[in-house]
Amino acid sequence: PEPDVSERHEIVVAAPAAVVMRVVRTFDIYSIPWVRRIFRLREMLMGVEALPRVPKPFIEEMQGLGWQCLIDRPESLFAGGAACQPWLGDVVFRPIPPEAFADFDDPDLVKIAWTLQVDALGPGHCRLSTETRVVATDTAARARFRSYWRWARFGIILIRRLMLSAIRRQAEAQTPS
């Protein structure tokens, strides 16, 4: 309820909510050239070697990296969460079971929760939103995260906006006019 960082982005899509959520669940974030560039820039800045990747749907890929499903309403909402140290080059996402997420407080970590949500606005239109909340588990982690967030937020925010626009384009392309 009181995150250190909270970012919310939304976009209106001229497509039914069911179509948009289907695209959300099958979307490959690496299909966006600028997202690939942002990830590569982070790797270079953090001195990390890129790992080979097999294209996967976004939610499946996030879970494969260690994100825990916190809520899954197939027709409207997916929420993922993990603990990690994003200020490290090789970030390890530590899944936290939904029932333990609120009280999790292992030291020197941040807890991150994010959502992808689709809300119908009427026939053939909906709102697609994403929200990310981050809270540090202690003072030391908060200081490290704030230092990291000063520069990393620009890429992270851009990725969210690019992702929403790409999902909108795909969903609208799949919807007859």
CSV table of N, CA and C in Angstrom, one decimal:
chain,number,residue,atom,x,y,z
A,1,PRO,N,0.8,-1.2,0.0
A,1,PRO,CA,0.0,0.0,0.0
A,1,PRO,C,0.8,1.3,0.0
A,2,GLU,N,2.1,1.2,0.5
A,2,GLU,CA,3.0,2.4,0.5
A,2,GLU,C,4.3,2.1,-0.2
A,3,PRO,N,4.2,2.0,-1.6
A,3,PRO,CA,5.4,1.6,-2.3
A,3,PRO,C,6.5,2.7,-2.4
A,4,ASP,N,7.7,2.4,-2.6
A,4,ASP,CA,8.8,3.3,-2.8
A,4,ASP,C,8.7,3.9,-4.2
A,5,VAL,N,8.2,3.1,-5.1
A,5,VAL,CA,7.9,3.5,-6.5
A,5,VAL,C,6.6,2.9,-7.0
A,6,SER,N,5.8,3.8,-7.7
A,6,SER,CA,4.6,3.3,-8.3
A,6,SER,C,4.5,3.9,-9.6
A,7,GLU,N,4.4,3.1,-10.7
A,7,GLU,CA,4.3,3.5,-12.0
A,7,GLU,C,3.0,2.9,-12.6
A,8,ARG,N,2.2,3.7,-13.2
A,8,ARG,CA,1.0,3.2,-13.9
A,8,ARG,C,0.9,3.8,-15.3
A,9,HIS,N,0.6,3.0,-16.2
A,9,HIS,CA,0.4,3.4,-17.6
A,9,HIS,C,-0.8,2.8,-18.2
A,10,GLU,N,-1.6,3.5,-19.0
A,10,GLU,CA,-2.8,2.9,-19.6
A,10,GLU,C,-3.0,3.5,-21.0
A,11,ILE,N,-3.8,2.7,-21.7
A,11,ILE,CA,-4.1,3.1,-23.1
A,11,ILE,C,-5.5,2.5,-23.5
A,12,VAL,N,-6.2,3.3,-24.3
A,12,VAL,CA,-7.5,2.8,-24.7
A,12,VAL,C,-7.3,2.1,-26.0
A,13,VAL,N,-8.0,0.9,-26.1
A,13,VAL,CA,-7.8,0.1,-27.3
A,13,VAL,C,-9.2,-0.1,-28.0
A,14,ALA,N,-9.2,0.0,-29.3
A,14,ALA,CA,-10.4,-0.2,-30.0
A,14,ALA,C,-10.6,-1.7,-30.4
A,15,ALA,N,-10.7,-2.5,-29.4
A,15,ALA,CA,-10.9,-3.9,-29.6
A,15,ALA,C,-11.6,-4.4,-28.3
A,16,PRO,N,-12.3,-5.6,-28.4
A,16,PRO,CA,-13.0,-6.1,-27.3
A,16,PRO,C,-11.9,-6.6,-26.2
A,17,ALA,N,-12.3,-6.5,-25.0
A,17,ALA,CA,-11.4,-6.9,-23.9
A,17,ALA,C,-10.9,-8.3,-24.0
A,18,ALA,N,-11.7,-9.2,-24.5
A,18,ALA,CA,-11.2,-10.6,-24.7
A,18,ALA,C,-10.1,-10.7,-25.7
A,19,VAL,N,-10.2,-10.0,-26.7
A,19,VAL,CA,-9.1,-10.0,-27.8
A,19,VAL,C,-7.9,-9.4,-27.2
A,20,VAL,N,-8.0,-8.3,-26.5
A,20,VAL,CA,-6.8,-7.6,-25.9
A,20,VAL,C,-6.1,-8.5,-24.9
A,21,MET,N,-6.9,-9.2,-24.0
A,21,MET,CA,-6.3,-10.1,-23.1
A,21,MET,C,-5.6,-11.3,-23.7
A,22,ARG,N,-6.2,-11.8,-24.8
A,22,ARG,CA,-5.6,-12.9,-25.6
A,22,ARG,C,-4.2,-12.4,-26.1
A,23,VAL,N,-4.1,-11.2,-26.6
A,23,VAL,CA,-2.9,-10.6,-27.1
A,23,VAL,C,-1.9,-10.5,-26.0
A,24,VAL,N,-2.3,-9.9,-24.8
A,24,VAL,CA,-1.5,-9.8,-23.7
A,24,VAL,C,-0.8,-11.1,-23.3
A,25,ARG,N,-1.6,-12.2,-23.3
A,25,ARG,CA,-1.1,-13.5,-22.9
A,25,ARG,C,-0.2,-14.1,-23.9
A,26,THR,N,-0.2,-13.7,-25.2
A,26,THR,CA,0.6,-14.3,-26.2
A,26,THR,C,1.7,-13.4,-26.7
A,27,PHE,N,1.8,-12.2,-26.2
A,27,PHE,CA,2.7,-11.1,-26.7
A,27,PHE,C,4.1,-11.4,-26.4
A,28,ASP,N,5.0,-11.2,-27.3
A,28,ASP,CA,6.4,-11.4,-27.1
A,28,ASP,C,7.1,-10.0,-27.0
A,29,ILE,N,7.5,-9.6,-25.8
A,29,ILE,CA,8.0,-8.3,-25.6
A,29,ILE,C,9.2,-8.0,-26.5
A,30,TYR,N,10.0,-9.0,-26.8
A,30,TYR,CA,11.2,-8.9,-27.6
A,30,TYR,C,10.9,-8.6,-29.1
A,31,SER,N,9.6,-8.7,-29.4
A,31,SER,CA,9.2,-8.4,-30.8
A,31,SER,C,9.3,-6.9,-31.1
A,32,ILE,N,9.5,-6.1,-30.0
A,32,ILE,CA,9.6,-4.6,-30.2
A,32,ILE,C,11.1,-4.3,-30.3
A,33,PRO,N,11.6,-3.8,-31.4
A,33,PRO,CA,13.0,-3.5,-31.6
A,33,PRO,C,13.6,-2.5,-30.5
A,34,TRP,N,12.8,-1.5,-30.1
A,34,TRP,CA,13.4,-0.6,-29.1
A,34,TRP,C,13.5,-1.3,-27.7
A,35,VAL,N,12.6,-2.2,-27.4
A,35,VAL,CA,12.7,-2.9,-26.2
A,35,VAL,C,14.0,-3.8,-26.2
A,36,ARG,N,14.3,-4.4,-27.3
A,36,ARG,CA,15.5,-5.2,-27.4
A,36,ARG,C,16.7,-4.3,-27.2
A,37,ARG,N,16.7,-3.1,-27.8
A,37,ARG,CA,17.8,-2.1,-27.6
A,37,ARG,C,18.0,-1.7,-26.1
A,38,ILE,N,16.9,-1.4,-25.5
A,38,ILE,CA,16.9,-1.0,-24.1
A,38,ILE,C,17.5,-2.1,-23.2
A,39,PHE,N,17.0,-3.4,-23.4
A,39,PHE,CA,17.6,-4.5,-22.7
A,39,PHE,C,19.1,-4.6,-22.9
A,40,ARG,N,19.5,-4.5,-24.2
A,40,ARG,CA,20.9,-4.6,-24.5
A,40,ARG,C,21.7,-3.4,-23.9
A,41,LEU,N,21.2,-2.2,-23.9
A,41,LEU,CA,21.9,-1.1,-23.2
A,41,LEU,C,22.1,-1.4,-21.7
A,42,ARG,N,21.0,-1.9,-21.1
A,42,ARG,CA,21.2,-2.3,-19.6
A,42,ARG,C,22.3,-3.3,-19.5
A,43,GLU,N,22.3,-4.3,-20.3
A,43,GLU,CA,23.3,-5.3,-20.2
A,43,GLU,C,24.7,-4.7,-20.3
A,44,MET,N,24.9,-3.8,-21.3
A,44,MET,CA,26.2,-3.1,-21.5
A,44,MET,C,26.5,-2.3,-20.3
A,45,LEU,N,25.6,-1.5,-19.8
A,45,LEU,CA,25.8,-0.6,-18.6
A,45,LEU,C,26.2,-1.4,-17.4
A,46,MET,N,25.5,-2.6,-17.2
A,46,MET,CA,25.7,-3.4,-16.0
A,46,MET,C,26.8,-4.4,-16.2
A,47,GLY,N,27.4,-4.5,-17.4
A,47,GLY,CA,28.5,-5.4,-17.6
A,47,GLY,C,28.1,-6.9,-17.6
A,48,VAL,N,26.9,-7.2,-18.2
A,48,VAL,CA,26.3,-8.5,-18.2
A,48,VAL,C,26.3,-9.0,-19.7
A,49,GLU,N,26.6,-10.3,-19.8
A,49,GLU,CA,26.5,-10.9,-21.1
A,49,GLU,C,25.1,-11.4,-21.4
A,50,ALA,N,24.6,-11.1,-22.6
A,50,ALA,CA,23.3,-11.5,-23.0
A,50,ALA,C,23.2,-13.0,-23.1
A,51,LEU,N,22.1,-13.5,-22.5
A,51,LEU,CA,21.8,-14.9,-22.6
A,51,LEU,C,21.0,-15.3,-23.8
A,52,PRO,N,21.2,-16.5,-24.4
A,52,PRO,CA,20.4,-16.9,-25.5
A,52,PRO,C,18.9,-16.9,-25.1
A,53,ARG,N,18.0,-16.6,-26.0
A,53,ARG,CA,16.6,-16.5,-25.6
A,53,ARG,C,15.8,-17.2,-26.7
A,54,VAL,N,14.8,-18.0,-26.2
A,54,VAL,CA,13.8,-18.6,-27.1
A,54,VAL,C,12.5,-17.7,-26.9
A,55,PRO,N,12.0,-17.2,-28.0
A,55,PRO,CA,10.7,-16.4,-27.9
A,55,PRO,C,9.6,-17.1,-27.2
A,56,LYS,N,9.0,-16.4,-26.3
A,56,LYS,CA,7.9,-16.9,-25.5
A,56,LYS,C,6.9,-15.8,-25.2
A,57,PRO,N,5.7,-16.2,-24.9
A,57,PRO,CA,4.7,-15.2,-24.5
A,57,PRO,C,5.1,-14.5,-23.3
A,58,PHE,N,4.8,-13.3,-23.2
A,58,PHE,CA,5.3,-12.4,-22.1
A,58,PHE,C,5.1,-13.0,-20.7
A,59,ILE,N,3.9,-13.4,-20.3
A,59,ILE,CA,3.6,-13.9,-19.0
A,59,ILE,C,4.4,-15.2,-18.7
A,60,GLU,N,4.4,-16.0,-19.7
A,60,GLU,CA,5.2,-17.3,-19.6
A,60,GLU,C,6.7,-17.0,-19.4
A,61,GLU,N,7.2,-16.0,-20.1
A,61,GLU,CA,8.6,-15.6,-20.0
A,61,GLU,C,8.9,-15.1,-18.6
A,62,MET,N,8.0,-14.2,-18.1
A,62,MET,CA,8.3,-13.6,-16.8
A,62,MET,C,8.3,-14.7,-15.7
A,63,GLN,N,7.3,-15.6,-15.8
A,63,GLN,CA,7.3,-16.7,-14.9
A,63,GLN,C,8.6,-17.6,-15.0
A,64,GLY,N,9.1,-17.8,-16.2
A,64,GLY,CA,10.3,-18.5,-16.3
A,64,GLY,C,11.5,-17.8,-15.7
A,65,LEU,N,11.4,-16.5,-15.6
A,65,LEU,CA,12.5,-15.7,-15.0
A,65,LEU,C,12.5,-15.8,-13.5
A,66,GLY,N,11.3,-16.2,-12.9
A,66,GLY,CA,11.2,-16.3,-11.5
A,66,GLY,C,10.0,-15.5,-10.9
A,67,TRP,N,9.3,-14.8,-11.8
A,67,TRP,CA,8.1,-14.0,-11.3
A,67,TRP,C,7.0,-15.0,-10.9
A,68,GLN,N,6.4,-14.8,-9.7
A,68,GLN,CA,5.3,-15.6,-9.2
A,68,GLN,C,4.0,-15.0,-9.6
A,69,CYS,N,3.1,-15.9,-10.1
A,69,CYS,CA,1.7,-15.4,-10.3
A,69,CYS,C,1.1,-15.1,-9.0
A,70,LEU,N,0.7,-13.8,-8.8
A,70,LEU,CA,0.0,-13.5,-7.6
A,70,LEU,C,-1.6,-13.5,-7.7
A,71,ILE,N,-2.0,-13.1,-8.9
A,71,ILE,CA,-3.4,-13.2,-9.3
A,71,ILE,C,-3.5,-13.5,-10.8
A,72,ASP,N,-4.5,-14.3,-11.1
A,72,ASP,CA,-4.7,-14.6,-12.5
A,72,ASP,C,-6.2,-14.7,-12.8
A,73,ARG,N,-6.7,-13.7,-13.4
A,73,ARG,CA,-8.1,-13.8,-13.9
A,73,ARG,C,-8.0,-13.8,-15.4
A,74,PRO,N,-8.1,-14.9,-16.0
A,74,PRO,CA,-7.8,-15.1,-17.4
A,74,PRO,C,-8.4,-14.0,-18.4
A,75,GLU,N,-9.6,-13.6,-18.0
A,75,GLU,CA,-10.3,-12.6,-18.9
A,75,GLU,C,-9.9,-11.2,-18.7
A,76,SER,N,-9.2,-10.9,-17.6
A,76,SER,CA,-9.0,-9.4,-17.3
A,76,SER,C,-7.8,-9.0,-16.5
A,77,LEU,N,-7.1,-9.9,-15.8
A,77,LEU,CA,-6.0,-9.4,-15.0
A,77,LEU,C,-4.9,-10.5,-14.8
A,78,PHE,N,-3.7,-10.1,-14.8
A,78,PHE,CA,-2.6,-10.9,-14.4
A,78,PHE,C,-1.7,-10.0,-13.5
A,79,ALA,N,-1.3,-10.6,-12.3
A,79,ALA,CA,-0.4,-9.8,-11.4
A,79,ALA,C,0.7,-10.8,-11.1
A,80,GLY,N,1.9,-10.3,-11.2
A,80,GLY,CA,3.1,-11.0,-10.9
A,80,GLY,C,3.9,-10.3,-9.8
A,81,GLY,N,4.7,-11.1,-9.1
A,81,GLY,CA,5.5,-10.5,-8.0
A,81,GLY,C,6.8,-11.3,-7.8
A,82,ALA,N,7.8,-10.6,-7.3
A,82,ALA,CA,9.1,-11.3,-7.0
A,82,ALA,C,9.9,-10.3,-6.1
A,83,ALA,N,10.9,-10.9,-5.5
A,83,ALA,CA,11.9,-10.1,-4.7
A,83,ALA,C,13.2,-10.2,-5.5
A,84,CYS,N,14.0,-9.1,-5.5
A,84,CYS,CA,15.2,-9.2,-6.2
A,84,CYS,C,16.1,-8.0,-5.8
A,85,GLN,N,17.3,-7.9,-6.4
A,85,GLN,CA,18.2,-6.8,-6.3
A,85,GLN,C,18.5,-6.3,-7.7
A,86,PRO,N,17.6,-5.4,-8.2
A,86,PRO,CA,17.7,-5.0,-9.6
A,86,PRO,C,19.0,-4.2,-9.9
A,87,TRP,N,19.7,-3.7,-8.8
A,87,TRP,CA,20.9,-2.9,-9.0
A,87,TRP,C,22.1,-3.8,-9.3
A,88,LEU,N,21.9,-5.1,-9.3
A,88,LEU,CA,22.9,-6.1,-9.7
A,88,LEU,C,22.8,-6.3,-11.2
A,89,GLY,N,23.9,-6.6,-11.9
A,89,GLY,CA,23.8,-6.9,-13.3
A,89,GLY,C,23.0,-8.1,-13.6
A,90,ASP,N,23.3,-9.3,-13.0
A,90,ASP,CA,22.6,-10.5,-13.2
A,90,ASP,C,21.5,-10.6,-12.2
A,91,VAL,N,20.3,-10.0,-12.5
A,91,VAL,CA,19.2,-10.0,-11.5
A,91,VAL,C,18.6,-11.4,-11.4
A,92,VAL,N,18.4,-11.9,-10.2
A,92,VAL,CA,17.7,-13.1,-9.9
A,92,VAL,C,16.4,-12.8,-9.3
A,93,PHE,N,15.3,-13.2,-9.9
A,93,PHE,CA,14.0,-12.9,-9.4
A,93,PHE,C,13.5,-14.1,-8.5
A,94,ARG,N,13.2,-13.8,-7.3
A,94,ARG,CA,12.9,-14.8,-6.3
A,94,ARG,C,11.4,-14.8,-6.2
A,95,PRO,N,10.7,-15.9,-6.6
A,95,PRO,CA,9.2,-15.9,-6.4
A,95,PRO,C,8.8,-15.9,-5.0
A,96,ILE,N,7.7,-15.2,-4.7
A,96,ILE,CA,7.2,-15.2,-3.4
A,96,ILE,C,5.7,-15.6,-3.5
A,97,PRO,N,5.3,-16.7,-2.8
A,97,PRO,CA,3.9,-17.2,-2.9
A,97,PRO,C,2.9,-16.0,-2.6
A,98,PRO,N,1.8,-16.0,-3.2
A,98,PRO,CA,0.8,-14.9,-3.0
A,98,PRO,C,0.5,-14.7,-1.5
A,99,GLU,N,0.3,-15.8,-0.8
A,99,GLU,CA,-0.1,-15.7,0.7
A,99,GLU,C,1.0,-15.1,1.5
A,100,ALA,N,2.3,-15.1,1.0
A,100,ALA,CA,3.4,-14.6,1.8
A,100,ALA,C,3.9,-13.3,1.3
A,101,PHE,N,3.3,-12.8,0.2
A,101,PHE,CA,3.9,-11.6,-0.4
A,101,PHE,C,3.8,-10.3,0.5
A,102,ALA,N,2.7,-10.1,1.0
A,102,ALA,CA,2.5,-8.8,1.8
A,102,ALA,C,3.5,-8.8,3.0
A,103,ASP,N,3.7,-9.9,3.7
A,103,ASP,CA,4.6,-9.9,4.8
A,103,ASP,C,6.0,-10.2,4.6
A,104,PHE,N,6.4,-10.5,3.3
A,104,PHE,CA,7.8,-10.8,3.0
A,104,PHE,C,8.7,-9.6,3.3
A,105,ASP,N,9.8,-9.9,4.0
A,105,ASP,CA,10.7,-8.8,4.4
A,105,ASP,C,12.1,-9.2,4.6
A,106,ASP,N,12.5,-10.3,3.8
A,106,ASP,CA,13.9,-10.7,3.8
A,106,ASP,C,14.8,-9.4,3.5
A,107,PRO,N,15.9,-9.3,4.2
A,107,PRO,CA,16.7,-8.1,4.0
A,107,PRO,C,17.4,-7.9,2.7
A,108,ASP,N,17.7,-6.7,2.3
A,108,ASP,CA,18.6,-6.3,1.2
A,108,ASP,C,17.9,-6.6,-0.1
A,109,LEU,N,16.6,-6.6,-0.2
A,109,LEU,CA,15.8,-6.9,-1.4
A,109,LEU,C,14.8,-5.8,-1.7
A,110,VAL,N,14.2,-5.8,-2.9
A,110,VAL,CA,13.0,-5.1,-3.1
A,110,VAL,C,12.0,-6.1,-3.5
A,111,LYS,N,10.7,-5.8,-3.2
A,111,LYS,CA,9.6,-6.6,-3.6
A,111,LYS,C,9.0,-5.8,-4.8
A,112,ILE,N,8.7,-6.5,-5.9
A,112,ILE,CA,8.1,-5.8,-7.0
A,112,ILE,C,6.8,-6.6,-7.3
A,113,ALA,N,5.7,-5.8,-7.5
A,113,ALA,CA,4.5,-6.4,-8.0
A,113,ALA,C,4.1,-5.6,-9.3
A,114,TRP,N,3.6,-6.3,-10.3
A,114,TRP,CA,3.2,-5.7,-11.5
A,114,TRP,C,1.9,-6.3,-12.0
A,115,THR,N,1.1,-5.5,-12.7
A,115,THR,CA,-0.1,-6.0,-13.3
A,115,THR,C,-0.2,-5.7,-14.7
A,116,LEU,N,-1.0,-6.5,-15.4
A,116,LEU,CA,-1.5,-6.2,-16.8
A,116,LEU,C,-3.0,-6.4,-16.6
A,117,GLN,N,-3.8,-5.4,-16.9
A,117,GLN,CA,-5.2,-5.4,-16.7
A,117,GLN,C,-6.0,-4.9,-17.9
A,118,VAL,N,-7.1,-5.5,-18.2
A,118,VAL,CA,-8.0,-5.1,-19.3
A,118,VAL,C,-9.3,-4.8,-18.7
A,119,ASP,N,-9.9,-3.6,-18.9
A,119,ASP,CA,-11.2,-3.2,-18.4
A,119,ASP,C,-12.1,-2.8,-19.6
A,120,ALA,N,-13.2,-3.5,-19.8
A,120,ALA,CA,-14.1,-3.2,-20.9
A,120,ALA,C,-14.6,-1.8,-20.7
A,121,LEU,N,-14.7,-1.0,-21.7
A,121,LEU,CA,-15.3,0.4,-21.7
A,121,LEU,C,-16.6,0.4,-22.4
A,122,GLY,N,-17.0,-0.6,-23.1
A,122,GLY,CA,-18.2,-0.7,-23.9
A,122,GLY,C,-17.9,-1.6,-25.0
A,123,PRO,N,-18.9,-1.8,-25.9
A,123,PRO,CA,-18.7,-2.7,-27.0
A,123,PRO,C,-17.5,-2.3,-27.9
A,124,GLY,N,-16.6,-3.2,-28.0
A,124,GLY,CA,-15.4,-3.0,-28.9
A,124,GLY,C,-14.3,-2.0,-28.4
A,125,HIS,N,-14.4,-1.6,-27.1
A,125,HIS,CA,-13.3,-0.8,-26.6
A,125,HIS,C,-13.0,-1.2,-25.2
A,126,CYS,N,-11.7,-1.0,-24.8
A,126,CYS,CA,-11.3,-1.3,-23.4
A,126,CYS,C,-10.1,-0.5,-23.1
A,127,ARG,N,-9.8,-0.5,-21.8
A,127,ARG,CA,-8.6,0.1,-21.3
A,127,ARG,C,-7.6,-1.0,-20.9
A,128,LEU,N,-6.4,-0.9,-21.4
A,128,LEU,CA,-5.3,-1.7,-21.1
A,128,LEU,C,-4.3,-1.0,-20.2
A,129,SER,N,-4.1,-1.5,-19.0
A,129,SER,CA,-3.2,-0.8,-18.1
A,129,SER,C,-2.1,-1.7,-17.5
A,130,THR,N,-1.1,-1.1,-17.1
A,130,THR,CA,0.0,-1.8,-16.4
A,130,THR,C,0.4,-1.0,-15.2
A,131,GLU,N,0.6,-1.6,-14.1
A,131,GLU,CA,1.1,-0.9,-12.9
A,131,GLU,C,2.2,-1.7,-12.3
A,132,THR,N,3.2,-1.0,-11.8
A,132,THR,CA,4.3,-1.6,-11.2
A,132,THR,C,4.6,-0.9,-9.8
A,133,ARG,N,4.7,-1.7,-8.8
A,133,ARG,CA,4.9,-1.1,-7.4
A,133,ARG,C,6.2,-1.8,-6.9
A,134,VAL,N,7.0,-1.0,-6.3
A,134,VAL,CA,8.3,-1.5,-5.7
A,134,VAL,C,8.4,-1.0,-4.3
A,135,VAL,N,8.8,-1.9,-3.4
A,135,VAL,CA,9.0,-1.5,-2.0
A,135,VAL,C,10.3,-2.2,-1.5
A,136,ALA,N,11.2,-1.5,-0.9
A,136,ALA,CA,12.4,-2.1,-0.3
A,136,ALA,C,12.1,-2.7,1.0
A,137,THR,N,12.8,-3.8,1.3
A,137,THR,CA,12.6,-4.5,2.6
A,137,THR,C,13.4,-3.9,3.7
A,138,ASP,N,14.4,-3.0,3.4
A,138,ASP,CA,15.1,-2.3,4.5
A,138,ASP,C,15.8,-1.1,3.9
A,139,THR,N,16.4,-0.3,4.8
A,139,THR,CA,17.0,1.0,4.5
A,139,THR,C,18.1,0.8,3.4
A,140,ALA,N,19.0,-0.2,3.6
A,140,ALA,CA,20.1,-0.4,2.7
A,140,ALA,C,19.6,-0.7,1.3
A,141,ALA,N,18.6,-1.5,1.2
A,141,ALA,CA,18.0,-1.9,-0.1
A,141,ALA,C,17.3,-0.7,-0.7
A,142,ARG,N,16.7,0.1,0.1
A,142,ARG,CA,16.0,1.3,-0.4
A,142,ARG,C,17.1,2.3,-1.0
A,143,ALA,N,18.2,2.5,-0.4
A,143,ALA,CA,19.2,3.4,-0.9
A,143,ALA,C,19.8,2.8,-2.2
A,144,ARG,N,20.1,1.5,-2.3
A,144,ARG,CA,20.6,0.9,-3.5
A,144,ARG,C,19.6,1.0,-4.7
A,145,PHE,N,18.3,0.8,-4.3
A,145,PHE,CA,17.3,0.8,-5.3
A,145,PHE,C,17.1,2.3,-5.9
A,146,ARG,N,17.1,3.2,-5.0
A,146,ARG,CA,16.9,4.6,-5.4
A,146,ARG,C,18.0,5.0,-6.4
A,147,SER,N,19.3,4.6,-6.1
A,147,SER,CA,20.4,4.9,-6.9
A,147,SER,C,20.2,4.3,-8.3
A,148,TYR,N,19.8,3.0,-8.3
A,148,TYR,CA,19.5,2.3,-9.6
A,148,TYR,C,18.3,3.0,-10.3
A,149,TRP,N,17.3,3.3,-9.6
A,149,TRP,CA,16.1,3.8,-10.2
A,149,TRP,C,16.3,5.2,-10.9
A,150,ARG,N,17.2,6.0,-10.4
A,150,ARG,CA,17.5,7.3,-11.0
A,150,ARG,C,17.8,7.2,-12.5
A,151,TRP,N,18.4,6.1,-12.9
A,151,TRP,CA,18.7,6.0,-14.4
A,151,TRP,C,17.9,4.9,-15.0
A,152,ALA,N,17.6,3.9,-14.3
A,152,ALA,CA,16.9,2.7,-15.0
A,152,ALA,C,15.4,3.1,-15.3
A,153,ARG,N,14.8,4.0,-14.5
A,153,ARG,CA,13.4,4.2,-14.7
A,153,ARG,C,13.0,4.7,-16.1
A,154,PHE,N,14.0,5.4,-16.8
A,154,PHE,CA,13.7,5.9,-18.1
A,154,PHE,C,13.5,4.8,-19.1
A,155,GLY,N,14.3,3.7,-19.0
A,155,GLY,CA,14.1,2.6,-19.9
A,155,GLY,C,12.9,1.8,-19.5
A,156,ILE,N,12.7,1.6,-18.2
A,156,ILE,CA,11.5,0.8,-17.8
A,156,ILE,C,10.2,1.5,-18.2
A,157,ILE,N,10.1,2.8,-18.0
A,157,ILE,CA,8.9,3.5,-18.4
A,157,ILE,C,8.7,3.4,-19.9
A,158,LEU,N,9.7,3.6,-20.6
A,158,LEU,CA,9.6,3.5,-22.1
A,158,LEU,C,9.2,2.1,-22.5
A,159,ILE,N,9.7,1.1,-21.9
A,159,ILE,CA,9.3,-0.3,-22.2
A,159,ILE,C,7.8,-0.5,-22.0
A,160,ARG,N,7.3,0.0,-20.8
A,160,ARG,CA,5.9,-0.1,-20.6
A,160,ARG,C,5.0,0.5,-21.6
A,161,ARG,N,5.4,1.7,-22.0
A,161,ARG,CA,4.6,2.5,-23.0
A,161,ARG,C,4.7,1.8,-24.4
A,162,LEU,N,5.9,1.4,-24.8
A,162,LEU,CA,6.1,0.7,-26.1
A,162,LEU,C,5.3,-0.6,-26.1
A,163,MET,N,5.3,-1.4,-25.0
A,163,MET,CA,4.5,-2.6,-24.9
A,163,MET,C,3.0,-2.4,-25.0
A,164,LEU,N,2.5,-1.4,-24.3
A,164,LEU,CA,1.1,-1.1,-24.4
A,164,LEU,C,0.7,-0.7,-25.8
A,165,SER,N,1.5,0.1,-26.5
A,165,SER,CA,1.2,0.5,-27.9
A,165,SER,C,1.2,-0.7,-28.8
A,166,ALA,N,2.2,-1.6,-28.6
A,166,ALA,CA,2.3,-2.7,-29.5
A,166,ALA,C,1.2,-3.7,-29.3
A,167,ILE,N,0.8,-3.9,-28.1
A,167,ILE,CA,-0.4,-4.8,-27.8
A,167,ILE,C,-1.6,-4.2,-28.4
A,168,ARG,N,-1.8,-2.8,-28.3
A,168,ARG,CA,-3.0,-2.2,-28.9
A,168,ARG,C,-3.0,-2.4,-30.4
A,169,ARG,N,-1.8,-2.2,-31.1
A,169,ARG,CA,-1.7,-2.4,-32.5
A,169,ARG,C,-2.1,-3.9,-32.9
A,170,GLN,N,-1.6,-4.9,-32.2
A,170,GLN,CA,-2.0,-6.3,-32.5
A,170,GLN,C,-3.4,-6.5,-32.3
A,171,ALA,N,-4.0,-6.1,-31.2
A,171,ALA,CA,-5.4,-6.3,-30.8
A,171,ALA,C,-6.3,-5.7,-31.8
A,172,GLU,N,-6.0,-4.4,-32.2
A,172,GLU,CA,-6.8,-3.7,-33.2
A,172,GLU,C,-6.7,-4.4,-34.6
A,173,ALA,N,-5.6,-4.9,-34.9
A,173,ALA,CA,-5.4,-5.6,-36.2
A,173,ALA,C,-6.2,-6.9,-36.2
A,174,GLN,N,-6.5,-7.5,-35.1
A,174,GLN,CA,-7.2,-8.7,-35.0
A,174,GLN,C,-8.7,-8.5,-34.9
A,175,THR,N,-9.1,-7.2,-34.8
A,175,THR,CA,-10.5,-6.8,-34.6
A,175,THR,C,-11.1,-6.3,-35.9
A,176,PRO,N,-12.1,-6.9,-36.5
A,176,PRO,CA,-12.8,-6.3,-37.7
A,176,PRO,C,-13.4,-5.0,-37.4
A,177,SER,N,-13.3,-4.1,-38.4
A,177,SER,CA,-13.8,-2.7,-38.2
A,177,SER,C,-15.3,-2.7,-38.4
